[in-house]
Amino acid sequence: MARRSTQSGKGNGGELHQAPSGKSGTLTTNHGVPVSDNQNSLRAGPAGPTLLEDFVLREKIFHFDHERIPERIVHARGSAAHGFFECTEAIPSLSRASLFAEKGKRTPVFARFSTVAGGAGSVDTPRDVRGFAVKFYTDEGNWDLVGNNIPVFFIQDAIKFPDLIHSVKMEADRGFPQAASAHDTFWDFVSLMPETLHTMIWAMSDRAIPRSYRMMQGFGVHTFRLVNAKGKSTFVKFHWKPKLGVQSLIWDESNKLQGADNDFHRRDLWEAIDAGDFPEWDFGIQIIPDKLAAELPYNILDATKIVPEEIAPVRIIGRMVLNRNPDNHFAETEQAAFLPSNVVPGIDFTNDPLLQGRLFSYLDTQKSRLGTTNFHQIPINAPKCPFANLQRDGMMQTHVHKGRANYEPNSLDEAGEDPGPRASAEGFRTYADNTELGNDPSEKVRVRDETFGDHYSQPRMFWRSQTENEQAHIASALVFELSKVELDHVRKRVLSVLRNIDEMLAQRVADGLGTKLPPAAPAFKPPLDLEPSDALSIQKNWQKTLKGRKVGILFSDGSDMATIEALKTEIESKGGSVFLVAPKIGPLKVKGGSLKADGQLAGSPSMLFDAVAMVLMPDEVAKLMKEAAARDWVQNAYAHLKAIGYCPGSKALLEDCGLAFDDGVIPNEKFVKAATRRYWDREPGLRDLA
Ligand code: HDE
């Protein structure tokens, strides 16, 4: 048998090596030994067994075998970016936090967005709450605002968190469904725990199928406190408002996107930043004066309640811009450890029993994910200000601490030696008053405050604040989810609690399921008719803009290049982006030259775009009429309520697909203006909404 060369083969990666520094150079082992062959393991003869002494092979496989770390038990799938926070209004009278000290001051941030229920490899567009976690690297330490895109949470007390998450994740025996709340155990838990209903109704709304991470609001959820230099405390809630406005998908679209692009949100965030179209949010605080807190018919320490913006307006004091993609998904996004317990002087906790439990949980979880108490030394987690204390050693210690002082107090300074760091009166001081909002700190008790007992008034307020179309989406989402529930008694129990939210909602869901309404569940407190809040509706606050939106243009052989170019220029001038789709990647011969597509038709379905337009010659249209991918392209765009632009040639395809020519199905000349919105009015004629 001929002996093969033991040298690296050219063209198969053997000639270019990445050193840990990120620069090309000689390939070495982790211990710096130069490697002569990265293609063949060491064998006892050309046809013999592999030798145990092959330390190059063993080290490489050993490292590979351990490349994964435990994924987050919740929020496992996420995407992140670097950027900055800029203070736009200094608030020293409210908080001594250094990041709010001066107008114009910038603080670096790392923001991670996530789904909650699915695993790290699951899809981006299931119906789910989204995480919205921001690490501020302030000059007085890291502040982590670990929030969601929904302002309330399912439960009131941290002790119920494992139950909630067990119920929504894959069922224990069968291991499915992945990343979906549409199954028995979730609805069993929800209907037995009416405190979940407010977040449940948000999760059934379009908030839970966001169009993009860039188009989500973020909320700190809990009431926090700001503390000024004199020690005065003010209750606040934190808000992020996207500059692009809040936008959502259509349910059918989000389902189809799971096949069209598993990474829809991850790609969207990456591509926007890569193109210099930096996502931006306003940062605001809702101040809740003590007097207001005392008057509200619910408790501001109850995380299942909001304070409507109409009652306590959001005061914008900053903005966040995400302007740099991670260099390495694992090192940064995966290893990022967010801790609600990371606060800085000037920001403090409240006695919200959900928040209090989180203060323990996140630190605890980092030890099992990152394996060491030194997780704060990983670059993405390390503060960017100096930090020093006498904590020492531990697994994967990367600091080489110098000197003898590793205890305090000490008197080493008397001998002229460095005594190490000392606590200072300027440091973080916990806000001391523990009697606020009626607390009696003299007892240790396991009780839920009576003011936490109203579970129906706020979901009712949410429901009544929505547009007709948004209500139809909520009712239909409930029908969808409950139709997947197999246990009849669970479905009935959900209907019985829905009656307390709104009779009409319950009736519509029952009708959608084709079942009778059971009696209403007993309510601990009778629901109130709170004033609806327009701020809670997406559609009422829709920004008609092309900024951040993506338009797909379908062309083929012979299409008119000038028309395509003109459309593209107009869309881009309004802040949108264009993706060219054709039956073949090409370059294709078009009128006026040749043109390459960005994507092939079958691989670029219209779900990937916010609006679509066609520039096609009649003979090509005739071919496309027989092409399922082209028909789907048009029909899905229509069913997902998108604007569709057409030229004289392509009109025939729309007619052949049976589309009605409404305000959103429009000649290309008028398309760009039409592409700034969706056509909600189209929907009742299209699908049977509950
Ligand atoms: Fe979390 N949550 N959570 N959560 N959460 C985690 O921490 C937990 C809650 C949120 O991008 C875990 O590092 C408990 C509310 C986000 O890395 C874990 C309770 C809100 C992220 C954990 C809650 C959140 C997490 C898993 C009830 C919105 C992802 C991995 C008391 C205000 C952060 C980790 C990232 C992650 C526990 C409730 C948001 C297990 C016990 C309420 C955005 O520690």
XYZ file of N, CA, C and O in Angstrom, residues 191 363 497 515 680 686:
24
model
N -54.590 28.093 34.348
C -55.987 28.172 34.783
C -56.132 27.904 36.278
O -57.126 28.286 36.895
N -27.354 34.714 40.433
C -25.982 34.439 40.862
C -25.785 32.927 40.936
O -24.794 32.375 40.457
N -62.093 30.980 33.643
C -61.382 32.173 34.136
C -61.458 33.319 33.122
O -61.487 34.486 33.506
N -67.578 25.035 21.534
C -67.943 24.432 22.821
C -68.795 25.415 23.625
O -68.875 26.592 23.297
N -54.604 45.805 8.021
C -55.398 45.048 8.991
C -56.825 44.820 8.480
O -57.422 43.790 8.758
N -60.152 37.297 4.887
C -59.141 36.299 4.540
C -59.168 35.051 5.395
O -58.872 33.963 4.960
